[in-house]
Tab-separated table of C-alpha atoms and ligand atoms in Angstrom:
chain	number	residue	atom	x	y	z
A	1	UNK	CA	59.969	30.521	-27.274
A	2	UNK	CA	63.450	31.473	-28.409
A	3	UNK	CA	65.495	34.580	-27.567
A	4	UNK	CA	65.176	35.713	-31.192
A	5	UNK	CA	61.448	36.051	-30.811
A	6	UNK	CA	61.853	38.217	-27.713
A	7	UNK	CA	64.484	40.356	-29.496
A	8	UNK	CA	61.972	41.655	-31.979
A	9	UNK	CA	62.246	39.010	-34.680
A	10	UNK	CA	58.608	38.178	-33.992
A	11	UNK	CA	56.853	34.828	-34.103
A	12	UNK	CA	56.950	34.704	-37.887
A	13	UNK	CA	60.739	34.351	-38.018
A	14	UNK	CA	60.766	31.541	-35.490
A	15	UNK	CA	57.777	29.872	-37.095
A	16	UNK	CA	59.275	29.766	-40.574
A	17	UNK	CA	62.342	28.005	-39.189
A	18	UNK	CA	60.323	25.147	-37.727
A	19	UNK	CA	58.575	22.439	-39.707
A	20	UNK	CA	54.858	23.000	-39.232
A	21	UNK	CA	53.395	20.552	-36.706
A	22	UNK	CA	50.756	18.228	-38.162
A	23	UNK	CA	47.216	19.560	-37.864
A	24	UNK	CA	45.343	17.366	-35.406
A	25	UNK	CA	41.646	17.013	-34.641
A	26	UNK	CA	40.572	14.809	-31.753
A	27	UNK	CA	37.347	13.156	-32.903
A	28	UNK	CA	36.582	11.543	-29.541
A	29	UNK	CA	36.561	13.371	-26.200
A	30	UNK	CA	34.199	14.061	-23.304
A	31	UNK	CA	33.715	16.786	-20.726
A	32	UNK	CA	35.634	15.655	-17.622
A	33	UNK	CA	32.851	16.056	-15.060
A	34	UNK	CA	30.984	13.484	-12.990
A	35	UNK	CA	27.729	15.291	-13.799
A	36	UNK	CA	27.792	13.495	-17.145
A	37	UNK	CA	28.545	9.976	-16.012
A	38	UNK	CA	26.413	8.043	-13.500
A	39	UNK	CA	28.020	6.872	-10.258
A	40	UNK	CA	26.962	3.265	-10.932
A	41	UNK	CA	28.859	3.329	-14.242
A	42	UNK	CA	32.027	4.552	-12.483
A	43	UNK	CA	31.582	2.107	-9.574
A	44	UNK	CA	31.363	-0.803	-12.018
A	45	UNK	CA	34.601	0.300	-13.687
A	46	UNK	CA	36.272	0.574	-10.253
A	47	UNK	CA	35.137	-2.995	-9.384
A	48	UNK	CA	36.840	-4.207	-12.524
A	49	UNK	CA	40.072	-2.385	-11.751
A	50	UNK	CA	40.127	-3.537	-8.107
A	51	UNK	CA	39.716	-7.163	-9.188
A	52	UNK	CA	42.779	-6.860	-11.426
A	53	UNK	CA	44.847	-5.165	-8.697
A	54	UNK	CA	43.848	-7.613	-5.953
A	55	UNK	CA	44.701	-10.591	-8.155
A	56	UNK	CA	48.227	-9.199	-8.531
A	57	UNK	CA	48.675	-8.689	-4.812
A	58	UNK	CA	48.070	-4.939	-4.893
A	59	UNK	CA	44.950	-4.525	-2.768
A	60	UNK	CA	44.194	-0.806	-3.098
A	61	UNK	CA	41.442	0.601	-0.903
A	62	UNK	CA	38.338	1.323	-2.935
A	63	UNK	CA	38.154	4.887	-1.599
A	64	UNK	CA	41.614	5.635	-2.974
A	65	UNK	CA	40.732	4.440	-6.477
A	66	UNK	CA	37.462	6.394	-6.316
A	67	UNK	CA	39.444	9.536	-5.450
A	68	UNK	CA	41.747	8.928	-8.432
A	69	UNK	CA	38.688	8.784	-10.703
A	70	UNK	CA	37.251	11.924	-9.130
A	71	UNK	CA	40.503	13.803	-9.574
A	72	UNK	CA	40.541	13.384	-13.319
A	73	UNK	CA	36.907	14.538	-13.598
A	74	UNK	CA	37.303	18.145	-12.448
A	75	UNK	CA	37.175	20.130	-15.669
A	76	UNK	CA	33.495	21.101	-16.125
A	77	UNK	CA	34.206	24.020	-18.485
A	78	UNK	CA	36.924	22.229	-20.493
A	79	UNK	CA	39.509	24.899	-19.619
A	80	UNK	CA	42.107	22.254	-18.742
A	81	UNK	CA	41.259	20.312	-21.887
A	82	UNK	CA	41.863	23.434	-24.011
A	83	UNK	CA	45.199	23.979	-22.258
A	84	UNK	CA	46.241	20.397	-23.001
A	85	UNK	CA	44.999	20.764	-26.592
A	86	UNK	CA	47.238	23.844	-26.961
A	87	UNK	CA	50.237	21.934	-25.649
A	88	UNK	CA	49.462	18.945	-27.868
A	89	UNK	CA	48.719	20.948	-31.025
A	90	UNK	CA	45.116	19.755	-31.182
A	91	UNK	CA	43.102	22.333	-33.128
A	92	UNK	CA	39.651	21.019	-32.284
A	93	UNK	CA	38.177	18.303	-30.073
A	94	UNK	CA	34.761	16.739	-30.513
A	95	UNK	CA	32.882	16.329	-27.237
A	96	UNK	CA	30.586	13.316	-27.141
A	97	UNK	CA	27.599	13.508	-24.796
A	98	UNK	CA	26.403	9.971	-24.016
A	99	UNK	CA	22.872	9.462	-22.703
A	100	UNK	CA	22.720	6.924	-19.869
A	101	UNK	CA	19.518	8.337	-18.372
A	102	UNK	CA	17.063	5.797	-19.797
A	103	UNK	CA	18.790	2.783	-18.292
A	104	UNK	CA	20.837	4.050	-15.312
A	105	UNK	CA	18.704	5.939	-12.833
A	106	UNK	CA	21.489	7.649	-10.890
A	107	UNK	CA	22.326	10.280	-13.518
A	108	UNK	CA	22.608	13.793	-12.108
A	109	UNK	CA	21.258	15.556	-15.190
A	110	UNK	CA	18.407	15.042	-17.637
A	111	UNK	CA	19.357	14.702	-21.307
A	112	UNK	CA	18.198	18.250	-21.944
A	113	UNK	CA	20.275	19.632	-19.054
A	114	UNK	CA	23.261	17.688	-20.346
A	115	UNK	CA	22.784	19.165	-23.841
A	116	UNK	CA	22.488	22.704	-22.454
A	117	UNK	CA	25.705	22.291	-20.452
A	118	UNK	CA	27.528	21.053	-23.551
A	119	UNK	CA	26.126	23.985	-25.554
A	120	UNK	CA	27.482	26.395	-22.908
A	121	UNK	CA	30.941	24.821	-22.977
A	122	UNK	CA	30.966	24.937	-26.775
A	123	UNK	CA	30.013	28.608	-26.681
A	124	UNK	CA	32.827	29.329	-24.203
A	125	UNK	CA	35.506	27.857	-26.482
A	126	UNK	CA	34.112	28.514	-29.980
A	127	UNK	CA	35.622	26.506	-32.805
A	128	UNK	CA	38.019	24.660	-30.479
A	129	UNK	CA	35.176	22.327	-29.479
A	130	UNK	CA	32.351	20.639	-31.375
A	131	UNK	CA	29.603	18.484	-29.846
A	132	UNK	CA	27.814	15.282	-30.869
A	133	UNK	CA	24.679	14.868	-28.744
A	134	UNK	CA	23.522	11.468	-27.515
A	135	UNK	CA	19.954	10.324	-26.897
A	136	UNK	CA	18.583	6.881	-26.049
A	137	UNK	CA	16.043	6.087	-28.804
A	138	UNK	CA	13.560	4.811	-26.209
A	139	UNK	CA	12.847	8.388	-25.128
A	140	UNK	CA	10.530	8.629	-28.144
A	141	UNK	CA	9.447	11.851	-29.859
A	142	UNK	CA	10.791	14.191	-27.158
A	143	UNK	CA	14.267	12.829	-27.785
A	144	UNK	CA	13.996	13.327	-31.541
A	145	UNK	CA	12.811	16.930	-31.036
A	146	UNK	CA	15.712	17.636	-28.680
A	147	UNK	CA	18.195	16.149	-31.134
A	148	UNK	CA	16.916	18.370	-33.948
A	149	UNK	CA	17.038	21.394	-31.622
A	150	UNK	CA	20.664	20.540	-30.832
A	151	UNK	CA	21.548	20.601	-34.535
A	152	UNK	CA	19.584	23.743	-35.323
A	153	UNK	CA	19.887	25.827	-32.157
A	154	UNK	CA	22.976	24.624	-30.247
A	155	UNK	CA	25.211	24.063	-33.266
A	156	UNK	CA	25.889	20.408	-32.445
A	157	UNK	CA	27.500	18.536	-35.317
A	158	UNK	CA	26.457	14.908	-34.910
A	159	UNK	CA	24.735	12.095	-33.042
A	160	UNK	CA	26.406	9.982	-30.352
A	161	UNK	CA	24.907	6.547	-29.624
A	162	UNK	CA	25.735	4.253	-26.727
A	163	UNK	CA	24.271	0.813	-27.641
A	164	UNK	CA	25.568	-0.898	-24.430
A	165	UNK	CA	22.553	0.814	-22.813
A	166	UNK	CA	20.545	-1.964	-24.440
A	167	UNK	CA	19.564	-1.122	-28.032
A	168	UNK	CA	20.943	-2.132	-31.395
A	169	UNK	CA	22.348	0.654	-33.601
A	170	UNK	CA	20.007	-0.705	-36.304
A	171	UNK	CA	16.898	-0.524	-34.062
A	172	UNK	CA	14.038	1.027	-36.112
A	173	UNK	CA	13.446	3.415	-33.186
A	174	UNK	CA	16.622	5.168	-34.365
A	175	UNK	CA	15.264	5.827	-37.868
A	176	UNK	CA	13.994	9.354	-37.024
A	177	UNK	CA	17.493	10.186	-35.721
A	178	UNK	CA	19.203	8.836	-38.822
A	179	UNK	CA	16.691	10.729	-40.984
A	180	UNK	CA	17.773	13.919	-39.206
A	181	UNK	CA	21.446	12.988	-39.664
A	182	UNK	CA	20.684	12.559	-43.365
A	183	UNK	CA	18.784	15.859	-43.620
A	184	UNK	CA	21.467	17.850	-41.757
A	185	UNK	CA	24.317	15.791	-43.265
A	186	UNK	CA	25.861	15.074	-39.869
A	187	UNK	CA	27.463	11.800	-38.713
A	188	UNK	CA	26.360	9.246	-36.137
A	189	UNK	CA	29.129	8.026	-33.842
A	190	UNK	CA	28.408	4.601	-32.325
A	191	UNK	CA	30.207	3.084	-29.337
A	192	UNK	CA	31.645	-0.363	-30.116
A	193	UNK	CA	32.886	-2.922	-27.577
A	194	UNK	CA	33.765	-2.772	-23.869
A	195	UNK	CA	31.774	-0.873	-21.287
A	196	UNK	CA	31.201	-0.668	-17.527
A	197	UNK	CA	30.029	-3.906	-15.855
A	198	UNK	CA	26.644	-2.249	-15.186
A	199	UNK	CA	25.865	-2.426	-18.910
A	200	UNK	CA	25.855	-5.345	-21.342
A	201	UNK	CA	28.022	-6.504	-24.220
A	202	UNK	CA	25.203	-7.976	-26.307
A	203	UNK	CA	24.510	-4.812	-28.325
A	204	UNK	CA	28.113	-3.670	-28.791
A	205	UNK	CA	29.214	-5.717	-31.811
A	206	UNK	CA	30.018	-3.815	-35.012
A	207	UNK	CA	27.958	-5.936	-37.430
A	208	UNK	CA	24.805	-4.755	-35.609
A	209	UNK	CA	25.469	-1.436	-37.337
A	210	UNK	CA	25.466	-2.877	-40.844
A	211	UNK	CA	21.728	-2.776	-41.439
A	212	UNK	CA	21.503	0.918	-40.492
A	213	UNK	CA	24.575	1.720	-42.596
A	214	UNK	CA	22.946	0.141	-45.639
A	215	UNK	CA	19.519	1.681	-45.047
A	216	UNK	CA	20.990	5.173	-44.575
A	217	UNK	CA	23.783	5.319	-47.176
A	218	UNK	CA	24.168	9.098	-46.930
A	219	UNK	CA	24.748	9.034	-43.164
A	220	UNK	CA	28.384	8.666	-42.100
A	221	UNK	CA	28.706	6.178	-39.241
A	222	UNK	CA	31.791	6.285	-37.002
A	223	UNK	CA	32.612	3.206	-34.926
A	224	UNK	CA	34.144	4.512	-31.684
A	225	UNK	CA	37.148	2.416	-30.563
A	226	UNK	CA	37.044	0.458	-33.856
A	227	UNK	CA	40.856	0.282	-33.920
A	228	UNK	CA	40.969	-1.651	-30.646
A	229	UNK	CA	37.639	-3.510	-30.323
A	230	UNK	CA	36.400	-6.168	-32.796
A	231	UNK	CA	39.172	-4.918	-35.056
A	232	UNK	CA	38.689	-7.444	-37.899
A	233	UNK	CA	34.968	-6.738	-38.163
A	234	UNK	CA	35.437	-2.975	-37.916
A	235	UNK	CA	38.096	-2.958	-40.641
A	236	UNK	CA	35.822	-5.099	-42.820
A	237	UNK	CA	32.945	-2.650	-42.459
A	238	UNK	CA	35.229	0.295	-43.243
A	239	UNK	CA	36.538	-1.518	-46.311
A	240	UNK	CA	33.191	-2.572	-47.726
A	241	UNK	CA	30.743	0.141	-46.630
A	242	UNK	CA	31.424	3.560	-48.151
A	243	UNK	CA	29.771	5.369	-45.223
A	244	UNK	CA	31.400	3.546	-42.259
A	245	UNK	CA	34.446	4.924	-40.397
A	246	UNK	CA	36.310	4.085	-37.184
A	247	UNK	CA	38.236	6.068	-34.605
A	248	UNK	CA	41.537	5.307	-32.854
A	249	UNK	CA	40.354	6.225	-29.349
A	250	UNK	CA	41.408	3.900	-26.527
A	251	UNK	CA	44.580	2.997	-28.443
A	252	UNK	CA	46.242	4.064	-25.170
A	253	UNK	CA	44.894	0.942	-23.471
A	254	UNK	CA	46.228	-2.500	-24.154
A	255	UNK	CA	43.041	-4.438	-24.732
A	256	UNK	CA	44.180	-5.861	-28.044
A	257	UNK	CA	47.391	-7.828	-28.682
A	258	UNK	CA	50.343	-5.465	-28.559
A	259	UNK	CA	48.107	-2.611	-27.444
A	260	UNK	CA	49.064	1.055	-27.688
A	261	UNK	CA	50.884	2.203	-30.804
A	262	UNK	CA	50.838	-1.363	-32.178
A	263	UNK	CA	47.044	-1.151	-32.427
A	264	UNK	CA	47.360	2.078	-34.413
A	265	UNK	CA	50.009	0.530	-36.666
A	266	UNK	CA	47.754	-2.421	-37.436
A	267	UNK	CA	44.726	-0.198	-38.107
A	268	UNK	CA	46.629	1.988	-40.590
A	269	UNK	CA	47.947	-1.001	-42.549
A	270	UNK	CA	44.568	-2.314	-43.729
A	271	UNK	CA	43.888	-0.021	-46.703
A	272	UNK	CA	41.269	2.017	-44.820
A	273	UNK	CA	43.212	5.176	-43.999
A	274	UNK	CA	40.487	7.247	-45.668
A	275	UNK	CA	38.165	5.944	-42.911
A	276	UNK	CA	40.304	6.355	-39.761
A	277	UNK	CA	39.875	9.277	-37.333
A	278	UNK	CA	42.340	10.247	-34.623
A	279	UNK	CA	40.754	10.247	-31.145
A	280	UNK	CA	41.904	10.124	-27.521
A	281	UNK	CA	38.773	9.515	-25.391
A	282	UNK	CA	39.805	12.310	-23.007
A	283	UNK	CA	39.489	12.147	-19.948
A	284	UNK	CA	39.471	8.327	-19.753
A	285	UNK	CA	43.275	8.003	-20.011
A	286	UNK	CA	44.114	11.242	-18.167
A	287	UNK	CA	45.650	9.500	-15.170
A	288	UNK	CA	48.339	7.817	-17.253
A	289	UNK	CA	49.500	10.746	-19.446
A	290	UNK	CA	48.556	14.064	-21.062
A	291	UNK	CA	47.152	14.841	-24.521
A	292	UNK	CA	50.589	15.850	-25.851
A	293	UNK	CA	51.950	12.401	-24.997
A	294	UNK	CA	49.072	10.718	-26.820
A	295	UNK	CA	49.394	12.862	-29.942
A	296	UNK	CA	53.147	12.200	-29.987
A	297	UNK	CA	52.631	8.466	-29.453
A	298	UNK	CA	50.881	8.453	-32.837
A	299	UNK	CA	52.796	11.154	-34.747
A	300	UNK	CA	56.353	10.619	-33.549
A	301	UNK	CA	59.031	9.930	-36.149
A	302	UNK	CA	59.388	6.175	-36.511
A	303	UNK	CA	56.030	5.728	-34.752
A	304	UNK	CA	52.908	3.903	-35.913
A	305	UNK	CA	52.350	6.271	-38.875
A	306	UNK	CA	55.960	6.001	-40.107
A	307	UNK	CA	55.076	3.778	-43.082
A	308	UNK	CA	51.960	5.774	-43.953
A	309	UNK	CA	52.132	8.192	-46.902
A	310	UNK	CA	51.866	11.855	-45.867
A	311	UNK	CA	48.513	12.277	-47.578
A	312	UNK	CA	47.035	9.381	-45.585
A	313	UNK	CA	48.605	10.656	-42.376
A	314	UNK	CA	46.848	13.984	-42.908
A	315	UNK	CA	43.553	12.199	-43.525
A	316	UNK	CA	43.868	10.276	-40.249
A	317	UNK	CA	44.948	13.234	-38.122
A	318	UNK	CA	42.384	15.715	-39.465
A	319	UNK	CA	41.278	15.308	-43.102
A	320	UNK	CA	38.721	12.527	-42.673
A	321	UNK	CA	36.810	14.175	-39.851
A	322	UNK	CA	36.987	17.560	-41.613
A	323	UNK	CA	35.491	15.970	-44.737
A	324	UNK	CA	32.660	14.549	-42.641
A	325	UNK	CA	31.997	17.777	-40.710
A	326	UNK	CA	32.143	19.958	-43.828
A	327	UNK	CA	29.026	18.340	-45.257
A	328	UNK	CA	26.742	19.781	-42.576
A	329	UNK	CA	23.786	21.770	-43.862
A	330	UNK	CA	20.836	23.396	-42.106
A	331	UNK	CA	17.732	22.450	-44.096
A	332	UNK	CA	14.695	24.729	-44.405
A	333	UNK	CA	12.295	23.892	-41.607
A	334	UNK	CA	9.526	23.018	-44.070
A	335	UNK	CA	11.737	20.397	-45.695
A	336	UNK	CA	13.182	18.776	-42.576
A	337	UNK	CA	11.553	15.481	-41.607
B	1	ZN	ZN1	34.449	7.859	-25.109
């Protein structure tokens, strides 16, 4: 805020003097609340972290690390997220609700309760937040009915799948979900790669998605973390499957060579910029920095998008996900599957 604005010049004067900030949509976030993530999942992640710290001669007490995790999970209504979005210039964030309830029995909420809580938070913040609802396909018909209700009644805009729970993204049990995605023209976002030690790696590889992507050509599939996990395979799928996308979330970590901005730079140099979605995975990296820092890490002058044409930059930061979301339709009940 400058003095000119306060002196009666108004926001418009100040605004016209500044270059407009890039429009940003965060295609990968979660509600920061332990109600949505089982204790066993968190404990497994803490085990992993403690092992790394101990090996380097930094034996932190487990209780201290647990408190650090707890601290970043205290935003049940997303009010802090919205504040950070404002500071970062993020117009909209997509909340992903993952269903761990079929496989991990220490979840606090049922899938339906989780959906209702997400619907409430969405209502509180209007167009600033969208929701993709997740259901384990082994819940059968009840799960399918709840997913359709989420699209029709709660205004959710997509499906979130977490294959580390022990199913392939091409499992035929998912067909009714993909049929709904097709009918409502909403995307399916699929977790790819690393997870908590309480879940397995065997169903997290990107090529497991290929069969579904070919059987449901009208459904847009988004590979979460595709810029940092199995990057060659993910880029290949984006290049050769018209309906497969990836997101940049977890670029903040260093799990691929170079890590951080280098991972983004590599992803945007593969001729697939029409398939890449900006994402932060809030609140996973909250302890290290805020949303503004992560947006700037990608958009800063001379940063990982420096060699990317402006049109492609706009696609990555907002255009691709807007194109996907804009297709949504609400079919007549008689016609829906
Ligand atoms: Zn995530």
